[in-house]
């Protein structure tokens, strides 16, 4: 996957349905990216939308220690709380409106779960950003940003989660040109967002229903917008809406994605899987008594760019 062959150089409005995927034992998530038609939007290579779910009296999110290579994870919540532990020793609780940003560099392991006690509702997104080659051997790092810039329009607000929107930058570290923003649109209103025409963009709705480029955006689907747009008008339909905007410079490097790894070829995936399963790499996440998610068996044949699965 990746490379420039699938990038739309001009504006389009294409709807790509996601799919429901079980995450751990208790949670069902909507996997919006990758989908059957698109693998990347700029450097964004993965979007899971979970909730809103009532987790009162239940354990909520329970994702045991697992490894990552070649990517950044972005945690963004609309409701609830997620506790993050990683092999660097980080221990943080990410709450609504805050950015949890983990850069794997050459390798990191982490666990995510609902703290005890936790709020009744859990609602958020987990996204991955593919790292360009130059950043894939850097040291891993964890960033937690509680204050993010907000742009205001008559119809609503745009919170810059990652990257740059209309000249306003998130404090989160990026390694290739990108934008991630949450648009909160008032009932019956619309906001107009300036865009970087060299980026490709996509939208997904997190709450309510919305419309952009003459096309409704429904929960669980991605609206791909292509490149070449200098601005975008997003309207709320039937009440307020919260919409996630992702985009970036088309990602030129072809990637192989399998399980929790973003790599360049099959051998790299095989090596990362072995290093995790035989405990020769990645380090331990404190506090789980050694329990961790084992990497599953590899599919038959060699993983190739464009033919990968997760
Ligand atoms: Mn993870």
mmCIF file of C-alpha atoms and ligand atoms in Angstrom:
data_model
loop_
_atom_site.group_PDB
_atom_site.id
_atom_site.type_symbol
_atom_site.label_atom_id
_atom_site.label_comp_id
_atom_site.label_asym_id
_atom_site.label_seq_id
_atom_site.Cartn_x
_atom_site.Cartn_y
_atom_site.Cartn_z
ATOM 1 C CA UNK A 1 0.000 0.000 0.000
ATOM 2 C CA UNK A 2 1.037 3.574 -0.282
ATOM 3 C CA UNK A 3 2.817 5.164 -3.170
ATOM 4 C CA UNK A 4 1.178 7.787 -5.297
ATOM 5 C CA UNK A 5 -0.764 5.615 -7.754
ATOM 6 C CA UNK A 6 -4.016 5.728 -5.786
ATOM 7 C CA UNK A 7 -3.949 9.393 -4.793
ATOM 8 C CA UNK A 8 -6.618 11.517 -6.431
ATOM 9 C CA UNK A 9 -4.785 14.667 -7.637
ATOM 10 C CA UNK A 10 -8.019 16.664 -7.838
ATOM 11 C CA UNK A 11 -11.120 17.059 -5.659
ATOM 12 C CA UNK A 12 -13.416 14.037 -5.412
ATOM 13 C CA UNK A 13 -16.122 12.968 -2.956
ATOM 14 C CA UNK A 14 -15.938 9.193 -2.516
ATOM 15 C CA UNK A 15 -17.607 7.285 0.315
ATOM 16 C CA UNK A 16 -15.804 4.214 1.652
ATOM 17 C CA UNK A 17 -17.654 2.060 4.209
ATOM 18 C CA UNK A 18 -15.627 0.776 7.145
ATOM 19 C CA UNK A 19 -16.240 -2.457 8.995
ATOM 20 C CA UNK A 20 -16.952 -3.597 12.550
ATOM 21 C CA UNK A 21 -14.002 -5.331 14.207
ATOM 22 C CA UNK A 22 -13.818 -6.889 17.695
ATOM 23 C CA UNK A 23 -11.083 -5.311 19.837
ATOM 24 C CA UNK A 24 -10.195 -7.496 22.792
ATOM 25 C CA UNK A 25 -13.061 -9.303 24.481
ATOM 26 C CA UNK A 26 -15.500 -6.531 25.208
ATOM 27 C CA UNK A 27 -15.288 -3.822 22.587
ATOM 28 C CA UNK A 28 -16.494 -3.517 19.016
ATOM 29 C CA UNK A 29 -14.826 -0.832 16.940
ATOM 30 C CA UNK A 30 -15.589 0.660 13.542
ATOM 31 C CA UNK A 31 -12.462 0.376 11.416
ATOM 32 C CA UNK A 32 -12.752 3.242 8.953
ATOM 33 C CA UNK A 33 -9.191 3.072 7.569
ATOM 34 C CA UNK A 34 -7.815 1.011 5.926
ATOM 35 C CA UNK A 35 -10.995 0.175 4.028
ATOM 36 C CA UNK A 36 -11.717 -1.752 0.869
ATOM 37 C CA UNK A 37 -10.879 1.193 -1.360
ATOM 38 C CA UNK A 38 -8.263 3.254 0.467
ATOM 39 C CA UNK A 39 -5.169 2.381 2.504
ATOM 40 C CA UNK A 40 -3.746 5.813 3.213
ATOM 41 C CA UNK A 41 -4.857 9.440 3.460
ATOM 42 C CA UNK A 42 -1.600 11.405 3.537
ATOM 43 C CA UNK A 43 0.435 9.533 6.177
ATOM 44 C CA UNK A 44 -2.701 8.369 8.064
ATOM 45 C CA UNK A 45 -2.938 4.614 7.722
ATOM 46 C CA UNK A 46 -5.384 3.481 10.403
ATOM 47 C CA UNK A 47 -8.547 4.813 12.052
ATOM 48 C CA UNK A 48 -10.616 2.948 14.638
ATOM 49 C CA UNK A 49 -13.728 4.668 16.018
ATOM 50 C CA UNK A 50 -15.133 3.216 19.250
ATOM 51 C CA UNK A 51 -18.258 4.083 21.222
ATOM 52 C CA UNK A 52 -20.087 5.915 22.536
ATOM 53 C CA UNK A 53 -20.423 2.942 24.841
ATOM 54 C CA UNK A 54 -21.756 2.692 28.403
ATOM 55 C CA UNK A 55 -18.934 1.051 30.356
ATOM 56 C CA UNK A 56 -20.358 1.702 33.831
ATOM 57 C CA UNK A 57 -19.897 -1.360 36.018
ATOM 58 C CA UNK A 58 -17.688 -2.936 33.342
ATOM 59 C CA UNK A 59 -13.985 -3.071 32.699
ATOM 60 C CA UNK A 60 -14.233 -0.928 29.542
ATOM 61 C CA UNK A 61 -11.173 -0.795 27.306
ATOM 62 C CA UNK A 62 -8.662 -3.570 27.995
ATOM 63 C CA UNK A 63 -5.792 -3.721 25.507
ATOM 64 C CA UNK A 64 -2.828 -5.628 27.010
ATOM 65 C CA UNK A 65 0.807 -4.853 26.145
ATOM 66 C CA UNK A 66 1.580 -5.089 22.422
ATOM 67 C CA UNK A 67 4.359 -3.692 20.204
ATOM 68 C CA UNK A 68 4.505 -1.144 17.395
ATOM 69 C CA UNK A 69 7.055 -0.230 14.743
ATOM 70 C CA UNK A 70 7.059 2.400 11.996
ATOM 71 C CA UNK A 71 4.167 4.533 13.196
ATOM 72 C CA UNK A 72 2.712 7.092 15.582
ATOM 73 C CA UNK A 73 -0.463 6.318 17.500
ATOM 74 C CA UNK A 74 -2.893 9.165 18.120
ATOM 75 C CA UNK A 75 -5.427 8.793 20.942
ATOM 76 C CA UNK A 76 -8.374 11.195 20.842
ATOM 77 C CA UNK A 77 -11.385 10.980 23.143
ATOM 78 C CA UNK A 78 -14.838 12.514 22.999
ATOM 79 C CA UNK A 79 -15.859 10.963 26.328
ATOM 80 C CA UNK A 80 -14.270 8.860 29.045
ATOM 81 C CA UNK A 81 -10.625 8.231 29.862
ATOM 82 C CA UNK A 82 -7.881 5.911 28.626
ATOM 83 C CA UNK A 83 -4.813 5.044 30.662
ATOM 84 C CA UNK A 84 -1.577 4.595 28.742
ATOM 85 C CA UNK A 85 1.460 2.630 29.920
ATOM 86 C CA UNK A 86 4.481 1.952 27.712
ATOM 87 C CA UNK A 87 7.918 0.360 27.690
ATOM 88 C CA UNK A 88 9.521 3.785 28.289
ATOM 89 C CA UNK A 89 7.795 3.825 31.680
ATOM 90 C CA UNK A 90 5.183 6.411 30.664
ATOM 91 C CA UNK A 91 1.991 6.408 32.722
ATOM 92 C CA UNK A 92 -0.709 8.858 31.629
ATOM 93 C CA UNK A 93 -4.484 9.182 31.522
ATOM 94 C CA UNK A 94 -5.741 10.721 28.288
ATOM 95 C CA UNK A 95 -9.026 12.617 28.580
ATOM 96 C CA UNK A 96 -11.366 14.330 26.098
ATOM 97 C CA UNK A 97 -9.726 17.212 24.284
ATOM 98 C CA UNK A 98 -6.201 15.954 24.957
ATOM 99 C CA UNK A 99 -3.735 14.447 22.512
ATOM 100 C CA UNK A 100 -2.009 11.201 23.411
ATOM 101 C CA UNK A 101 0.771 10.760 20.861
ATOM 102 C CA UNK A 102 3.127 7.806 20.850
ATOM 103 C CA UNK A 103 5.953 7.654 18.328
ATOM 104 C CA UNK A 104 7.253 4.124 17.926
ATOM 105 C CA UNK A 105 10.474 4.974 16.138
ATOM 106 C CA UNK A 106 12.319 1.683 15.888
ATOM 107 C CA UNK A 107 10.045 0.006 18.427
ATOM 108 C CA UNK A 108 7.872 0.471 21.509
ATOM 109 C CA UNK A 109 5.298 -1.538 23.465
ATOM 110 C CA UNK A 110 2.239 -0.130 25.223
ATOM 111 C CA UNK A 111 -1.027 -1.020 26.923
ATOM 112 C CA UNK A 112 -4.272 0.930 26.972
ATOM 113 C CA UNK A 113 -7.183 0.434 29.306
ATOM 114 C CA UNK A 114 -9.964 2.167 31.189
ATOM 115 C CA UNK A 115 -8.696 3.401 34.559
ATOM 116 C CA UNK A 116 -10.568 2.420 37.734
ATOM 117 C CA UNK A 117 -12.801 4.144 38.509
ATOM 118 C CA UNK A 118 -13.721 5.436 35.050
ATOM 119 C CA UNK A 119 -16.456 7.637 33.586
ATOM 120 C CA UNK A 120 -19.645 5.882 32.447
ATOM 121 C CA UNK A 121 -19.172 6.651 28.754
ATOM 122 C CA UNK A 122 -16.273 5.713 26.491
ATOM 123 C CA UNK A 123 -16.061 7.305 23.050
ATOM 124 C CA UNK A 124 -13.014 8.009 20.934
ATOM 125 C CA UNK A 125 -10.745 7.275 18.043
ATOM 126 C CA UNK A 126 -7.362 5.646 17.713
ATOM 127 C CA UNK A 127 -5.373 6.623 14.644
ATOM 128 C CA UNK A 128 -2.002 5.672 13.230
ATOM 129 C CA UNK A 129 0.360 7.846 11.222
ATOM 130 C CA UNK A 130 2.959 6.062 9.078
ATOM 131 C CA UNK A 131 6.496 7.286 9.746
ATOM 132 C CA UNK A 132 8.686 8.190 6.771
ATOM 133 C CA UNK A 133 11.941 6.256 6.415
ATOM 134 C CA UNK A 134 14.064 8.939 8.061
ATOM 135 C CA UNK A 135 12.037 8.699 11.290
ATOM 136 C CA UNK A 136 11.758 4.934 11.516
ATOM 137 C CA UNK A 137 15.000 4.404 13.394
ATOM 138 C CA UNK A 138 14.589 7.226 15.917
ATOM 139 C CA UNK A 139 14.093 6.682 19.618
ATOM 140 C CA UNK A 140 10.522 6.022 20.706
ATOM 141 C CA UNK A 141 8.720 8.765 22.596
ATOM 142 C CA UNK A 142 5.429 9.514 24.334
ATOM 143 C CA UNK A 143 3.777 12.944 24.295
ATOM 144 C CA UNK A 144 0.688 14.072 26.183
ATOM 145 C CA UNK A 145 -0.672 17.483 25.192
ATOM 146 C CA UNK A 146 -3.564 18.835 27.246
ATOM 147 C CA UNK A 147 -3.784 22.156 25.419
ATOM 148 C CA UNK A 148 -4.441 22.204 21.693
ATOM 149 C CA UNK A 149 -5.105 25.191 19.441
ATOM 150 C CA UNK A 150 -8.715 25.866 18.481
ATOM 151 C CA UNK A 151 -9.857 27.826 15.433
ATOM 152 C CA UNK A 152 -13.265 29.462 15.699
ATOM 153 C CA UNK A 153 -15.795 30.069 12.942
ATOM 154 C CA UNK A 154 -19.374 31.368 13.196
ATOM 155 C CA UNK A 155 -20.662 27.817 12.801
ATOM 156 C CA UNK A 156 -18.328 26.012 15.154
ATOM 157 C CA UNK A 157 -14.743 25.210 16.057
ATOM 158 C CA UNK A 158 -11.802 23.256 14.718
ATOM 159 C CA UNK A 159 -9.368 21.745 17.229
ATOM 160 C CA UNK A 160 -5.973 21.054 15.691
ATOM 161 C CA UNK A 161 -5.049 17.603 17.021
ATOM 162 C CA UNK A 162 -1.941 16.977 14.943
ATOM 163 C CA UNK A 163 -0.065 18.805 12.223
ATOM 164 C CA UNK A 164 -1.137 22.142 10.819
ATOM 165 C CA UNK A 165 -4.486 23.645 9.871
ATOM 166 C CA UNK A 166 -4.635 27.104 8.271
ATOM 167 C CA UNK A 167 -1.227 28.010 9.705
ATOM 168 C CA UNK A 168 -2.078 26.872 13.229
ATOM 169 C CA UNK A 169 -0.021 23.951 14.474
ATOM 170 C CA UNK A 170 -0.618 21.293 17.097
ATOM 171 C CA UNK A 171 2.236 20.892 19.624
ATOM 172 C CA UNK A 172 2.422 17.197 18.704
ATOM 173 C CA UNK A 173 5.556 16.136 16.840
ATOM 174 C CA UNK A 174 5.059 15.213 13.194
ATOM 175 C CA UNK A 175 7.499 13.706 10.711
ATOM 176 C CA UNK A 176 5.730 14.471 7.431
ATOM 177 C CA UNK A 177 3.265 17.205 6.404
ATOM 178 C CA UNK A 178 -0.161 16.332 7.809
ATOM 179 C CA UNK A 179 -3.296 17.563 9.510
ATOM 180 C CA UNK A 180 -5.703 15.980 11.973
ATOM 181 C CA UNK A 181 -8.500 18.135 13.394
ATOM 182 C CA UNK A 182 -11.845 17.743 15.101
ATOM 183 C CA UNK A 183 -14.580 19.968 13.685
ATOM 184 C CA UNK A 184 -17.430 20.698 16.084
ATOM 185 C CA UNK A 185 -20.343 22.108 14.091
ATOM 186 C CA UNK A 186 -23.385 23.671 15.773
ATOM 187 C CA UNK A 187 -26.882 22.399 14.967
ATOM 188 C CA UNK A 188 -28.086 23.709 11.650
ATOM 189 C CA UNK A 189 -24.765 25.458 11.032
ATOM 190 C CA UNK A 190 -21.732 25.001 8.819
ATOM 191 C CA UNK A 191 -18.068 25.821 9.152
ATOM 192 C CA UNK A 192 -15.594 26.563 6.405
ATOM 193 C CA UNK A 193 -12.101 25.198 6.927
ATOM 194 C CA UNK A 194 -9.103 26.407 4.894
ATOM 195 C CA UNK A 195 -7.144 23.468 3.502
ATOM 196 C CA UNK A 196 -3.677 22.926 2.060
ATOM 197 C CA UNK A 197 -4.333 22.186 -1.638
ATOM 198 C CA UNK A 198 -1.275 19.913 -1.855
ATOM 199 C CA UNK A 199 -2.746 17.588 0.800
ATOM 200 C CA UNK A 200 -5.249 14.831 0.245
ATOM 201 C CA UNK A 201 -8.056 14.866 2.837
ATOM 202 C CA UNK A 202 -10.831 12.728 4.242
ATOM 203 C CA UNK A 203 -13.613 13.150 6.798
ATOM 204 C CA UNK A 204 -15.347 10.843 9.203
ATOM 205 C CA UNK A 205 -18.219 11.673 11.498
ATOM 206 C CA UNK A 206 -17.722 10.999 15.210
ATOM 207 C CA UNK A 207 -21.115 12.190 16.447
ATOM 208 C CA UNK A 208 -24.274 13.349 14.726
ATOM 209 C CA UNK A 209 -24.538 13.479 10.954
ATOM 210 C CA UNK A 210 -22.825 15.892 8.629
ATOM 211 C CA UNK A 211 -22.434 16.797 5.001
ATOM 212 C CA UNK A 212 -19.512 18.046 2.950
ATOM 213 C CA UNK A 213 -18.869 18.418 -0.789
ATOM 214 C CA UNK A 214 -22.564 17.695 -1.373
ATOM 215 C CA UNK A 215 -22.203 14.282 0.247
ATOM 216 C CA UNK A 216 -23.612 12.987 3.554
ATOM 217 C CA UNK A 217 -21.086 11.525 5.996
ATOM 218 C CA UNK A 218 -22.525 8.721 8.119
ATOM 219 C CA UNK A 219 -20.963 7.011 11.148
ATOM 220 C CA UNK A 220 -18.622 4.182 10.206
ATOM 221 C CA UNK A 221 -17.792 5.498 6.721
ATOM 222 C CA UNK A 222 -15.021 7.689 5.333
ATOM 223 C CA UNK A 223 -15.560 10.508 2.858
ATOM 224 C CA UNK A 224 -12.411 10.789 0.717
ATOM 225 C CA UNK A 225 -11.944 14.239 -0.780
ATOM 226 C CA UNK A 226 -8.755 13.922 -2.871
ATOM 227 C CA UNK A 227 -6.232 16.737 -3.264
ATOM 228 C CA UNK A 228 -6.636 20.217 -4.699
ATOM 229 C CA UNK A 229 -9.080 21.815 -2.247
ATOM 230 C CA UNK A 230 -8.283 25.242 -0.791
ATOM 231 C CA UNK A 231 -11.223 25.113 1.605
ATOM 232 C CA UNK A 232 -14.037 22.863 2.702
ATOM 233 C CA UNK A 233 -17.507 23.630 4.040
ATOM 234 C CA UNK A 234 -18.841 21.088 6.546
ATOM 235 C CA UNK A 235 -22.514 21.261 7.562
ATOM 236 C CA UNK A 236 -24.238 19.673 10.534
ATOM 237 C CA UNK A 237 -27.433 17.809 9.640
ATOM 238 C CA UNK A 238 -30.160 17.224 12.274
ATOM 239 C CA UNK A 239 -28.413 18.590 15.357
ATOM 240 C CA UNK A 240 -24.779 19.282 16.180
ATOM 241 C CA UNK A 241 -22.026 17.186 14.628
ATOM 242 C CA UNK A 242 -18.427 16.332 15.440
ATOM 243 C CA UNK A 243 -16.330 15.441 12.439
ATOM 244 C CA UNK A 244 -12.728 14.291 12.157
ATOM 245 C CA UNK A 245 -10.627 15.758 9.358
ATOM 246 C CA UNK A 246 -7.481 13.875 8.370
ATOM 247 C CA UNK A 247 -5.080 14.700 5.595
ATOM 248 C CA UNK A 248 -1.552 15.259 4.511
ATOM 249 C CA UNK A 249 0.932 15.264 1.705
ATOM 250 C CA UNK A 250 0.473 12.036 -0.261
ATOM 251 C CA UNK A 251 2.745 9.464 1.372
ATOM 252 C CA UNK A 252 5.250 8.396 -1.247
ATOM 253 C CA UNK A 253 6.794 5.413 0.489
ATOM 254 C CA UNK A 254 5.063 2.102 -0.034
ATOM 255 C CA UNK A 255 4.267 0.374 3.240
ATOM 256 C CA UNK A 256 3.428 -3.107 4.451
ATOM 257 C CA UNK A 257 0.995 -3.196 7.374
ATOM 258 C CA UNK A 258 0.440 -6.310 9.436
ATOM 259 C CA UNK A 259 -0.922 -6.624 12.977
ATOM 260 C CA UNK A 260 0.597 -3.670 14.890
ATOM 261 C CA UNK A 261 3.501 -3.107 12.538
ATOM 262 C CA UNK A 262 4.048 -0.665 9.685
ATOM 263 C CA UNK A 263 7.086 -1.730 7.676
ATOM 264 C CA UNK A 264 8.526 -1.679 4.188
ATOM 265 C CA UNK A 265 8.796 -5.391 3.421
ATOM 266 C CA UNK A 266 7.975 -8.890 4.591
ATOM 267 C CA UNK A 267 11.322 -9.528 6.264
ATOM 268 C CA UNK A 268 10.941 -6.533 8.519
ATOM 269 C CA UNK A 269 7.525 -7.778 9.685
ATOM 270 C CA UNK A 270 8.907 -11.271 10.311
ATOM 271 C CA UNK A 271 11.768 -9.848 12.373
ATOM 272 C CA UNK A 272 9.514 -7.575 14.441
ATOM 273 C CA UNK A 273 7.080 -10.416 15.123
ATOM 274 C CA UNK A 274 9.915 -12.691 16.266
ATOM 275 C CA UNK A 275 11.462 -9.993 18.461
ATOM 276 C CA UNK A 276 8.127 -9.511 20.241
ATOM 277 C CA UNK A 277 7.213 -13.162 20.621
ATOM 278 C CA UNK A 278 10.644 -14.272 21.866
ATOM 279 C CA UNK A 279 11.012 -11.138 24.045
ATOM 280 C CA UNK A 280 14.315 -10.141 22.444
ATOM 281 C CA UNK A 281 13.067 -6.642 21.598
ATOM 282 C CA UNK A 282 10.647 -3.844 22.521
ATOM 283 C CA UNK A 283 11.021 -4.072 26.309
ATOM 284 C CA UNK A 284 8.350 -4.669 28.897
ATOM 285 C CA UNK A 285 5.361 -2.589 29.883
ATOM 286 C CA UNK A 286 5.404 -2.332 33.694
ATOM 287 C CA UNK A 287 2.380 -3.442 35.668
ATOM 288 C CA UNK A 288 1.005 -6.424 33.762
ATOM 289 C CA UNK A 289 2.872 -9.250 35.501
ATOM 290 C CA UNK A 290 4.459 -10.201 32.207
ATOM 291 C CA UNK A 291 1.121 -10.671 30.427
ATOM 292 C CA UNK A 292 1.161 -9.486 26.802
ATOM 293 C CA UNK A 293 -0.659 -10.000 23.524
ATOM 294 C CA UNK A 294 1.218 -12.580 21.461
ATOM 295 C CA UNK A 295 1.629 -11.798 17.766
ATOM 296 C CA UNK A 296 -0.591 -14.105 15.696
ATOM 297 C CA UNK A 297 0.675 -16.492 13.018
ATOM 298 C CA UNK A 298 1.729 -14.876 9.780
ATOM 299 C CA UNK A 299 -0.433 -15.517 6.716
ATOM 300 C CA UNK A 300 0.946 -17.921 4.122
ATOM 301 C CA UNK A 301 3.188 -16.314 1.513
ATOM 302 C CA UNK A 302 5.131 -13.098 1.744
ATOM 303 C CA UNK A 303 3.521 -9.824 2.745
ATOM 304 C CA UNK A 304 3.840 -7.237 0.007
ATOM 305 C CA UNK A 305 3.093 -3.536 -0.269
ATOM 306 C CA UNK A 306 -0.537 -3.229 -1.315
ATOM 307 C CA UNK A 307 -1.355 -6.804 -0.443
ATOM 308 C CA UNK A 308 -1.118 -6.515 3.299
ATOM 309 C CA UNK A 309 -3.735 -7.267 5.891
ATOM 310 C CA UNK A 310 -4.327 -6.577 9.513
HETATM 311 MN MN1 LIG B 1 -1.369 0.089 20.144
#
